[in-house]
Short mmCIF file of C-alpha atoms in Angstrom, two decimals:
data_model
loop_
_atom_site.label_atom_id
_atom_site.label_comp_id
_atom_site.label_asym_id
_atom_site.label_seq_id
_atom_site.Cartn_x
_atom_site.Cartn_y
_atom_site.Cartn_z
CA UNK A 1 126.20 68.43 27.08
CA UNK A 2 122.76 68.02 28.06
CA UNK A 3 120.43 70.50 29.07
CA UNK A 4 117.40 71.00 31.05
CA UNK A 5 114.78 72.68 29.34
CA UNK A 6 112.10 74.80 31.15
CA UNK A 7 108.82 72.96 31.73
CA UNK A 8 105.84 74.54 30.18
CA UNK A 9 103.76 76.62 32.57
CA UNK A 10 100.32 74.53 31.97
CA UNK A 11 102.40 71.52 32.70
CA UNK A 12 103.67 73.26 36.06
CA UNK A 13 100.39 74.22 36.75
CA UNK A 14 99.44 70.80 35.97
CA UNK A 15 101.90 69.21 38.83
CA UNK A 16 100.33 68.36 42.36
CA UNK A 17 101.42 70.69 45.01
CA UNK A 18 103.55 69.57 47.76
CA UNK A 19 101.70 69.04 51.26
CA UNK A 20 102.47 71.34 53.43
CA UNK A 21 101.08 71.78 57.20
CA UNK A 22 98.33 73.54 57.54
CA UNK A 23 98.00 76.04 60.86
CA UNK A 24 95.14 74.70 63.10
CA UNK A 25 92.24 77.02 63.24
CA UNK A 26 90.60 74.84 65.59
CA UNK A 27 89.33 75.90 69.24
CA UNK A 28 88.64 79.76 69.62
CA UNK A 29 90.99 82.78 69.08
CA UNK A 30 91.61 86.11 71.42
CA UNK A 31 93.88 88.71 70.39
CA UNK A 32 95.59 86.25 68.00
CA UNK A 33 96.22 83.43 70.60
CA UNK A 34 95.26 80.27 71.15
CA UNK A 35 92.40 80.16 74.60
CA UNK A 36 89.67 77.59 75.69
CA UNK A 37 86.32 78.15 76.31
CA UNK A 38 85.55 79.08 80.04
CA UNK A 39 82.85 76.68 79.91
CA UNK A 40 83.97 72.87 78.37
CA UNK A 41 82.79 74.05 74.40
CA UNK A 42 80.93 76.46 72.65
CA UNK A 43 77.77 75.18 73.25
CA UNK A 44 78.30 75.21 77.45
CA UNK A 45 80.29 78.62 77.68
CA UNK A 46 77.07 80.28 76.54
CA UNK A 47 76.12 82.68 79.62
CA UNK A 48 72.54 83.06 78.16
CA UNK A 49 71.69 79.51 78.82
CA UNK A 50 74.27 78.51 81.26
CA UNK A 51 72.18 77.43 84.82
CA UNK A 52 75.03 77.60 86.71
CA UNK A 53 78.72 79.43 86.79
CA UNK A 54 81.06 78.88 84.75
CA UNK A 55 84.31 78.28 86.11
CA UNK A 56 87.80 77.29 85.14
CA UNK A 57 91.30 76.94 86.53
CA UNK A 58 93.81 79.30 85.19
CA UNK A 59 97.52 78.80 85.03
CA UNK A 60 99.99 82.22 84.01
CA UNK A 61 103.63 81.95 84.24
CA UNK A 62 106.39 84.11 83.23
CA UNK A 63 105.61 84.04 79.37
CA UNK A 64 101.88 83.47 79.27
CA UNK A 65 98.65 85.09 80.34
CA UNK A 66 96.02 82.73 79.60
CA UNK A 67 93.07 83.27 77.31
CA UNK A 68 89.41 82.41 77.79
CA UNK A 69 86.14 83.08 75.94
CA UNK A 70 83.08 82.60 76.60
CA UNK A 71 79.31 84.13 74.30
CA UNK A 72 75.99 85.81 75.08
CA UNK A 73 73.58 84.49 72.55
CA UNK A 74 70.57 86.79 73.49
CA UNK A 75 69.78 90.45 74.41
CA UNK A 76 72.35 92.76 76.67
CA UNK A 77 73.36 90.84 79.62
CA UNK A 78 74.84 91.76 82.95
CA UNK A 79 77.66 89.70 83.87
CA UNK A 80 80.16 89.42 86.97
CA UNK A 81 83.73 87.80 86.11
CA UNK A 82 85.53 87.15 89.01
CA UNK A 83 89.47 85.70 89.78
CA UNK A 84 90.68 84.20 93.24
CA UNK A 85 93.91 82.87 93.81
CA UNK A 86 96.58 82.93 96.56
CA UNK A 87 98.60 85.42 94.71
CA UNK A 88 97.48 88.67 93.05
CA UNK A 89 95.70 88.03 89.66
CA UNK A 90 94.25 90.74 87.50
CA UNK A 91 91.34 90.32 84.68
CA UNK A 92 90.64 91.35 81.37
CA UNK A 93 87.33 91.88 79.19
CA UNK A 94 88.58 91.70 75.41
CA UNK A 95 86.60 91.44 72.35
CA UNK A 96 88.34 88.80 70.60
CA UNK A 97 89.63 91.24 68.60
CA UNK A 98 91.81 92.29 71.61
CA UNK A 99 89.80 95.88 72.26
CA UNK A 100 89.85 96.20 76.01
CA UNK A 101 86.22 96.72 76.99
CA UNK A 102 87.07 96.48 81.16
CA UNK A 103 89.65 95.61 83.46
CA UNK A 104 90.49 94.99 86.96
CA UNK A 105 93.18 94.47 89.62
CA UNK A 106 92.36 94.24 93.78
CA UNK A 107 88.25 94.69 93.78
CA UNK A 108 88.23 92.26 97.24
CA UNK A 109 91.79 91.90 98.85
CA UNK A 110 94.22 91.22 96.33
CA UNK A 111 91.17 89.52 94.32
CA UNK A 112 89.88 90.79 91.59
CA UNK A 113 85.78 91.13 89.88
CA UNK A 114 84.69 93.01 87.16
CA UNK A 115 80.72 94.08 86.18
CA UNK A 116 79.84 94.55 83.05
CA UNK A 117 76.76 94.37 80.61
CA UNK A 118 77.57 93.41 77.14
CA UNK A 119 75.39 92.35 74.06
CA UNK A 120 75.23 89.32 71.91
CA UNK A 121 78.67 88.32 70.43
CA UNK A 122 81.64 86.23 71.62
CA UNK A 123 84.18 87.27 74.47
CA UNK A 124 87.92 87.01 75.66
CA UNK A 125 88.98 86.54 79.90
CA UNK A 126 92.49 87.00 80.15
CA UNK A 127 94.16 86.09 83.48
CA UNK A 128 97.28 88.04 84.60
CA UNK A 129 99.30 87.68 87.23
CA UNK A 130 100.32 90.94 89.71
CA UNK A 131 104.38 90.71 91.21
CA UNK A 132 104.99 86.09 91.20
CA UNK A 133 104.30 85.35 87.71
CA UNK A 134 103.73 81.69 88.33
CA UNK A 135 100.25 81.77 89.45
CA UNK A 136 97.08 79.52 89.38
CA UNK A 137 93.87 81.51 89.90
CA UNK A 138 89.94 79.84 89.61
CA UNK A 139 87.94 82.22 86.95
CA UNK A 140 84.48 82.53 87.16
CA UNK A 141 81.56 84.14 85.17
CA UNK A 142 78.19 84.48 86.65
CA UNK A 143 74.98 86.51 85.80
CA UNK A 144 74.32 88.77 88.94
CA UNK A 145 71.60 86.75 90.44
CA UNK A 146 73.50 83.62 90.40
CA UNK A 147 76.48 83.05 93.47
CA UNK A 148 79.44 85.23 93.85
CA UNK A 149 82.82 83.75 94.01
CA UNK A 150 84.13 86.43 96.00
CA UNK A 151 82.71 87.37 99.34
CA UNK A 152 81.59 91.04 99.38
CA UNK A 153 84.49 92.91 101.94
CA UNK A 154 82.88 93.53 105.60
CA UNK A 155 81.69 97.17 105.93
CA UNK A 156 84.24 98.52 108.69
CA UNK A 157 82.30 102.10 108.76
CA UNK A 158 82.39 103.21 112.59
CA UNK A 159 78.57 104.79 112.67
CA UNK A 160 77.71 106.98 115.04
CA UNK A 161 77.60 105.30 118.84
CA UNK A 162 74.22 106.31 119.83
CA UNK A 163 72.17 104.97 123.11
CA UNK A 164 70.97 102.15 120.82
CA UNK A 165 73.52 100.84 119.27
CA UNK A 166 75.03 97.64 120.69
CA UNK A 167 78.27 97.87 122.86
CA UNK A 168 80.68 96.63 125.59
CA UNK A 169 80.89 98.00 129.00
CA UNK A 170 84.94 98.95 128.88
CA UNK A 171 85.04 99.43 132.69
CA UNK A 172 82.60 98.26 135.83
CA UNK A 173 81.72 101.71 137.16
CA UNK A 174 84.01 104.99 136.42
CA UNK A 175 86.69 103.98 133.96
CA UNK A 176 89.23 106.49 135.79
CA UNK A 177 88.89 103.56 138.64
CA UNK A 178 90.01 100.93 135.64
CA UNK A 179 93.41 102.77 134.51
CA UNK A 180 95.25 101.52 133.14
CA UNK A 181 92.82 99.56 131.03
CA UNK A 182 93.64 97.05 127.92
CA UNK A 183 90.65 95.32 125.65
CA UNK A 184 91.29 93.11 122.74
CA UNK A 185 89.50 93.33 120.11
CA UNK A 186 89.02 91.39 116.56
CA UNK A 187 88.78 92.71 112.68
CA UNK A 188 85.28 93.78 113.17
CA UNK A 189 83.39 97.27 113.90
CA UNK A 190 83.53 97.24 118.41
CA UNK A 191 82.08 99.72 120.96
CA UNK A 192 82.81 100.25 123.94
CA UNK A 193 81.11 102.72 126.31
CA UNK A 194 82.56 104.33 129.75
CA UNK A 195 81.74 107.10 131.98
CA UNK A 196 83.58 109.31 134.12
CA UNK A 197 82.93 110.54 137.38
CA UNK A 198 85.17 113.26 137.49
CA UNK A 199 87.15 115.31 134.77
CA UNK A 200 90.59 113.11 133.49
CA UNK A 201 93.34 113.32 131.62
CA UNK A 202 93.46 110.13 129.33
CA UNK A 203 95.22 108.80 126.12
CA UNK A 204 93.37 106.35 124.24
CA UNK A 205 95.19 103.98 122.31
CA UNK A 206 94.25 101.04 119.50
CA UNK A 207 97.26 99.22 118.27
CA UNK A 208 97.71 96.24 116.16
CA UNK A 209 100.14 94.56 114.55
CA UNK A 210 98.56 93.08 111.21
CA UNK A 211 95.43 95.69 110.86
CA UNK A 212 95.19 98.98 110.59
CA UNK A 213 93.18 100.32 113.48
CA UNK A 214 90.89 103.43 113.28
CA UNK A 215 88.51 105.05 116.53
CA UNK A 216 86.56 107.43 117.13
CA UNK A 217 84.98 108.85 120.57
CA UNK A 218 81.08 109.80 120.54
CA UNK A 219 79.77 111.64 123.39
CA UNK A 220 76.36 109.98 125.15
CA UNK A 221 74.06 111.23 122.52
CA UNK A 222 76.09 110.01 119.55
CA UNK A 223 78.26 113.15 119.09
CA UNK A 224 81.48 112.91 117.39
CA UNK A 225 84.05 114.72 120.11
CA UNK A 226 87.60 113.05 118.15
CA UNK A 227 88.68 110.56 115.89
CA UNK A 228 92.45 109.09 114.87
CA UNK A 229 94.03 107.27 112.28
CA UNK A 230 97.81 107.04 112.22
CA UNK A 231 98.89 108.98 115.03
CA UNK A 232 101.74 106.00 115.46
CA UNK A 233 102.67 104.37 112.26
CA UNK A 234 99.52 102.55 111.38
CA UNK A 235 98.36 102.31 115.04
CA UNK A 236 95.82 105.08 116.53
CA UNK A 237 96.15 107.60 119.32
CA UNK A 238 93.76 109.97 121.44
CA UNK A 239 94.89 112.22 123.90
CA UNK A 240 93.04 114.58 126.25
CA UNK A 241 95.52 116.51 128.28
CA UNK A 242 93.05 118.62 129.41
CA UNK A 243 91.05 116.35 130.35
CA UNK A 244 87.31 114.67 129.57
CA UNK A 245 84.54 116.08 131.55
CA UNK A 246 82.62 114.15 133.44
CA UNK A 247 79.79 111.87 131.51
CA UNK A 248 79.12 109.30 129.19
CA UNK A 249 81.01 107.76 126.32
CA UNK A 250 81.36 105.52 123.51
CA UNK A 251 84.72 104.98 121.63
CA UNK A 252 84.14 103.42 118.30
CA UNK A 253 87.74 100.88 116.91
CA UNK A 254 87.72 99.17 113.85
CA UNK A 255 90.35 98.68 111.12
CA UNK A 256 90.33 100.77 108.07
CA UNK A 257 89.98 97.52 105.59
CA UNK A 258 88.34 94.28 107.24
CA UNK A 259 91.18 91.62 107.99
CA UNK A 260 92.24 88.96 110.22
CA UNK A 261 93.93 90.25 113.18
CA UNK A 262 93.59 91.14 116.91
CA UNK A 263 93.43 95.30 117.67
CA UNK A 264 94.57 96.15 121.40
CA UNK A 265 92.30 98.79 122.55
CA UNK A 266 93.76 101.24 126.19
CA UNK A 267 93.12 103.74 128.12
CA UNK A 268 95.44 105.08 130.63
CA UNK A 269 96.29 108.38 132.59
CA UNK A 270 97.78 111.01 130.68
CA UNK A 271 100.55 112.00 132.72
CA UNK A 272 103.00 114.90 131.50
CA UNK A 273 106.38 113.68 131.87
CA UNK A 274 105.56 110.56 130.24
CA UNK A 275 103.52 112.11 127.63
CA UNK A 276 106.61 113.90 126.73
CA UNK A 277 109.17 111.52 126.94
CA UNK A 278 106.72 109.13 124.21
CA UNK A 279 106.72 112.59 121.91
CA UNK A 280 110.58 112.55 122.25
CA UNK A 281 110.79 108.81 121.45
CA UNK A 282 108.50 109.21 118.38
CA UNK A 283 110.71 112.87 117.31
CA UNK A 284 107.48 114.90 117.22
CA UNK A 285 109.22 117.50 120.26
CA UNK A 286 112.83 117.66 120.98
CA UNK A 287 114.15 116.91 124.23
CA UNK A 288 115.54 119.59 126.52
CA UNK A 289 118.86 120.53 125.58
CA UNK A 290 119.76 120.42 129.71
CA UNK A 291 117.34 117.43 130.35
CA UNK A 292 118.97 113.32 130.68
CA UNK A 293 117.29 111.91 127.21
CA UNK A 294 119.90 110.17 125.10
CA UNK A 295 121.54 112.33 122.40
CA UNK A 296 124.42 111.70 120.35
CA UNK A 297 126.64 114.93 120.18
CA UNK A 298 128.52 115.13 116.99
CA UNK A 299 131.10 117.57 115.75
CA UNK A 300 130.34 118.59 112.18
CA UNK A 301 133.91 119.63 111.57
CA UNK A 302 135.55 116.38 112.27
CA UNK A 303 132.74 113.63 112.02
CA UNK A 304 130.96 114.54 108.54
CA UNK A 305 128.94 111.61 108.34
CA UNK A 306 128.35 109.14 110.96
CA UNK A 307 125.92 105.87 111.17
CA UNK A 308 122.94 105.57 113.49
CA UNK A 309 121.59 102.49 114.90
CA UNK A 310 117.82 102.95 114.56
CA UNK A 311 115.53 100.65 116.38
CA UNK A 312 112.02 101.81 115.76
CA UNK A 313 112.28 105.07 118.32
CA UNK A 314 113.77 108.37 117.31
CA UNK A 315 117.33 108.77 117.55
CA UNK A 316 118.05 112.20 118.22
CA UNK A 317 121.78 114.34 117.16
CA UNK A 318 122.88 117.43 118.58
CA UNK A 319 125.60 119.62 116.82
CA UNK A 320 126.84 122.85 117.43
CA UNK A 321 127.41 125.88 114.50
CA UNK A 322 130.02 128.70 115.26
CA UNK A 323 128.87 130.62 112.82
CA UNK A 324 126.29 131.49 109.77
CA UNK A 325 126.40 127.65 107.72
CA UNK A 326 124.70 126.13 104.93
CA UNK A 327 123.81 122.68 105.48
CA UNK A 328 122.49 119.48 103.90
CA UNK A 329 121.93 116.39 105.87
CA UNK A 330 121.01 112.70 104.10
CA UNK A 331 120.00 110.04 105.75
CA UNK A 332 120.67 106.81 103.68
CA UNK A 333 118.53 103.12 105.00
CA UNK A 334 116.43 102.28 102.33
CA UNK A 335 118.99 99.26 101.33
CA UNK A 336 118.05 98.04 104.84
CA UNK A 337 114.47 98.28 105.14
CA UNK A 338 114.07 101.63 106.87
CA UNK A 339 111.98 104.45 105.54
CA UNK A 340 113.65 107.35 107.41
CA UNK A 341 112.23 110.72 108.07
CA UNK A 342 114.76 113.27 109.28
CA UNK A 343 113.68 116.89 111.78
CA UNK A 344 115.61 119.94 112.43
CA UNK A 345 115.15 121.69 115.19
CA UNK A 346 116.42 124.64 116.44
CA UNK A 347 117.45 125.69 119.83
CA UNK A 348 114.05 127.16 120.56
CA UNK A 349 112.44 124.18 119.68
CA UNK A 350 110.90 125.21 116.75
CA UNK A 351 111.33 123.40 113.21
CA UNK A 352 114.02 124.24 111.12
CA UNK A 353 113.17 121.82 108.33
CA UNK A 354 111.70 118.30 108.11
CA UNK A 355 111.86 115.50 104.92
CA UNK A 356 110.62 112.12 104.33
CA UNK A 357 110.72 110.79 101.00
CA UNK A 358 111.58 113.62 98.89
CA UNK A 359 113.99 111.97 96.53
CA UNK A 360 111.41 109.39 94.99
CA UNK A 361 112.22 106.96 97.69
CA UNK A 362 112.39 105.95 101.34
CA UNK A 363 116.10 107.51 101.81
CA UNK A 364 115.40 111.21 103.68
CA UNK A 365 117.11 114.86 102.64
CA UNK A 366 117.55 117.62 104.36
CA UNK A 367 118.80 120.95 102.71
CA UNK A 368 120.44 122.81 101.58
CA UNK A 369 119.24 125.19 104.29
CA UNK A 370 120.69 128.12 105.79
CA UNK A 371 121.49 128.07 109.70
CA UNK A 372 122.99 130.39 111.57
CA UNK A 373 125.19 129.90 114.35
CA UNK A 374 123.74 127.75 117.66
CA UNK A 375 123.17 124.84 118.62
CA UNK A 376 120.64 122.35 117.03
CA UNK A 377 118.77 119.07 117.42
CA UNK A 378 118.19 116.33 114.63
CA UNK A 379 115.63 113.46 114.89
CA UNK A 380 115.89 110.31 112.93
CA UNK A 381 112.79 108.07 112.58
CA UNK A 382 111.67 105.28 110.85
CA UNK A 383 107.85 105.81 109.74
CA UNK A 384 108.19 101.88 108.01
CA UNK A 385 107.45 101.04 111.94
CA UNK A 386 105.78 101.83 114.88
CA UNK A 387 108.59 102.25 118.25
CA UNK A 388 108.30 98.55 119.98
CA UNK A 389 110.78 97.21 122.65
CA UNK A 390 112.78 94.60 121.04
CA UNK A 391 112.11 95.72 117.60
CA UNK A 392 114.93 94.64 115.21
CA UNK A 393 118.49 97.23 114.82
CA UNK A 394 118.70 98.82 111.17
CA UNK A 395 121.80 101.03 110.78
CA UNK A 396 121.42 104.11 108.41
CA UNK A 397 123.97 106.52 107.35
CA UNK A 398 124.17 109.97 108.04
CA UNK A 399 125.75 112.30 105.48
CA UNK A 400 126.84 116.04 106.92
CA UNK A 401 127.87 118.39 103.85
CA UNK A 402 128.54 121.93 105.04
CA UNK A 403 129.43 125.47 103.05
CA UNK A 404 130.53 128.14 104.76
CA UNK A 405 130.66 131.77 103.33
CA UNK A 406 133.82 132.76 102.71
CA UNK A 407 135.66 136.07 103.40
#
């Protein structure tokens, strides 16, 4: 039998080692991964030098968020990197280490920028995409002098109306003469001046269904007298129930954030009964217990949970206690889109107890609170939406759990 006998080690050392592949180490390296330069080599992606932007296109999808470096060859440097894309992208400022040195998400719309000054050395971009991973977005780096990508967002700041400032006449002659009175208006800061001849009740509205509208009401000398925001969903309200005296005005509407869109701007008479029937509709009063709004009686004995059809306007419960009763009320439509709110009140009127998103989400809770025995009213809304005619049916679930003391 033959056998092998070990080779010497100089005569292994001697042998020629086996190829193997060896990793490429060409192109440049952030956090470990592969990237480009932002510019097309080393020599062009030098912001020092560079006479214009540089810009690339950026690809992420659901397993990669693209690398990209660029240098700054001479003393500190102020730099703006900037993404835009149809989708949501986010940016970060690496070393190429992977040490985060800025970052950004939603600077201009859903478009981000970030400013920085950094010294000499090389640096990493790296493009992420917000929500739809599959997402192209054009990068650019530019020293501040040099062009934006991004267009700075338009300053929607209502300033103070004064006699200078340039406006629309709402109304020819007294605007109580006008009512009711409708104006539309675009994405951009608007005034519009009136006068009154006479003390009047008004209610001032600015409603829109893609922006959200903000105004404010100046006297003749540039006074602030009120201002809304969100009186009706997104939409804004003034009312003057007791009325505006006699003078001159200036009502200031513009959306919060600048934005493509129309705003409708009113004015109309304030009138009492209607005044209160729109409270009822929105479930900021309770209709009259003897009055003809809708209600839905229920019978907490027998019907413990129910569904309501809501369709933008408060849906409003009544319900009956014979005696002392502990109760907790849910109100379950988040799986359809609604974000409810739910308000007790008792038979004086007053508030017994209100909820709207307590639980971590849109579903509402009331409870457990102690009642005691009478007869009570219970307003549904949906704050996802302002009350429209026509406005889509969502049905949410009403859950009634009582506990009574026992004897």
């Amino acid at each position: 039998m033959s056998r092998l006998a070990p080779l010497p080690l100089a005569l292994l050392a001697a042998l020629p080692a086996q190829a193997q592949d060896a990793p490429a180490t060409e192109g440049p390296i952030c956090s470990g991964q592969p990237a480009l330069w932002l510019g097309d080599s080393a020599e062009t992606s030098d912001m020092t030098t560079a006479d214009a932007p540089l810009m690339r296109q950026m690809t992420t999808t659901a397993s990669t968020s693209p690398y990209a470096m660029f240098r700054v060859t001479g003393a500190m440097q102020a730099l703006r990197l900037e993404a835009q894309s149809d989708g949501d992208p986010a940016l970060r400022l690496e070393t190429p280490e992977g040490d985060l040195l800025a970052e950004n998400d939603d600077a201009i719309g859903l478009n981000s920028r970030i400013e920085q000054s950094v010294g000499p050395g090389d640096y990493c971009v790296q493009l992420r995409a917000i929500g739809n991973a599959d997402m192209t977005a054009t990068v650019q780096l530019t020293r501040p002098e040099m062009p934006a990508l991004l267009a700075d967002p338009v300053d929607t700041t209502i300033a103070a109306c004064t006699p200078d400032t340039p406006a629309d006449d709402w109304a020819e002659g007294p605007l109580e003469a006008a009512l009711p009175l409708r104006t539309d208006s675009d994405g951009t800061v608007r005034y519009f001046r009136f006068s009154l001849e006479s003390n009047a009740s008004l209610t001032l509205r600015a409603v829109s269904q893609g922006l959200d509208p903000n105004m404010i009401l100046f006297d003749g000398a540039g006074t602030e007298i009120a201002a809304n925001d969100d009186a009706d969903g997104l939409n804004s309200r003034l009312d003057f129930p007791n009325g505006l005296a006699a003078g001159q005005y200036c009502l200031g509407v513009a959306p919060l954030s600048a934005g493509e869109g129309v705003i409708t701007v009113s004015a109309e008479a304030l009138d009492r009964d209607a005044f209160l029937r729109s409270a009822w509709r929105r479930g900021e009063l309770p209709p009259p217990l003897d009055g003809d709004y809708a209600m839905q009686t229920i019978d907490l004995a027998t019907t413990p949970e129910t569904v309501v059809l809501q369709d933008g306007s408060a849906q409003w419960l009544t319900f009956t206690l014979e005696r002392e009763t502990a109760l907790v009320v849910s109100a379950y439509g988040g799986l359809v889109g609604v974000d409810s709110k739910l308000a007790l009140f008792d038979r004086s009127g007053a508030v017994v107890a209100q909820d709207d998103d307590s639980g971590g989400n849109t579903d509402a809770r009331i409870g457990p609170v102690v009642l005691e025995a009478g007869r009570y009213r219970l307003a549904l809304t949906d704050v996802n939406r302002p009350d429209q005619a026509g406005a889509p049916i969502r049905p949410v679930g009403l859950v009634f759990e009582r506990f009574e003391r026992v004897e």
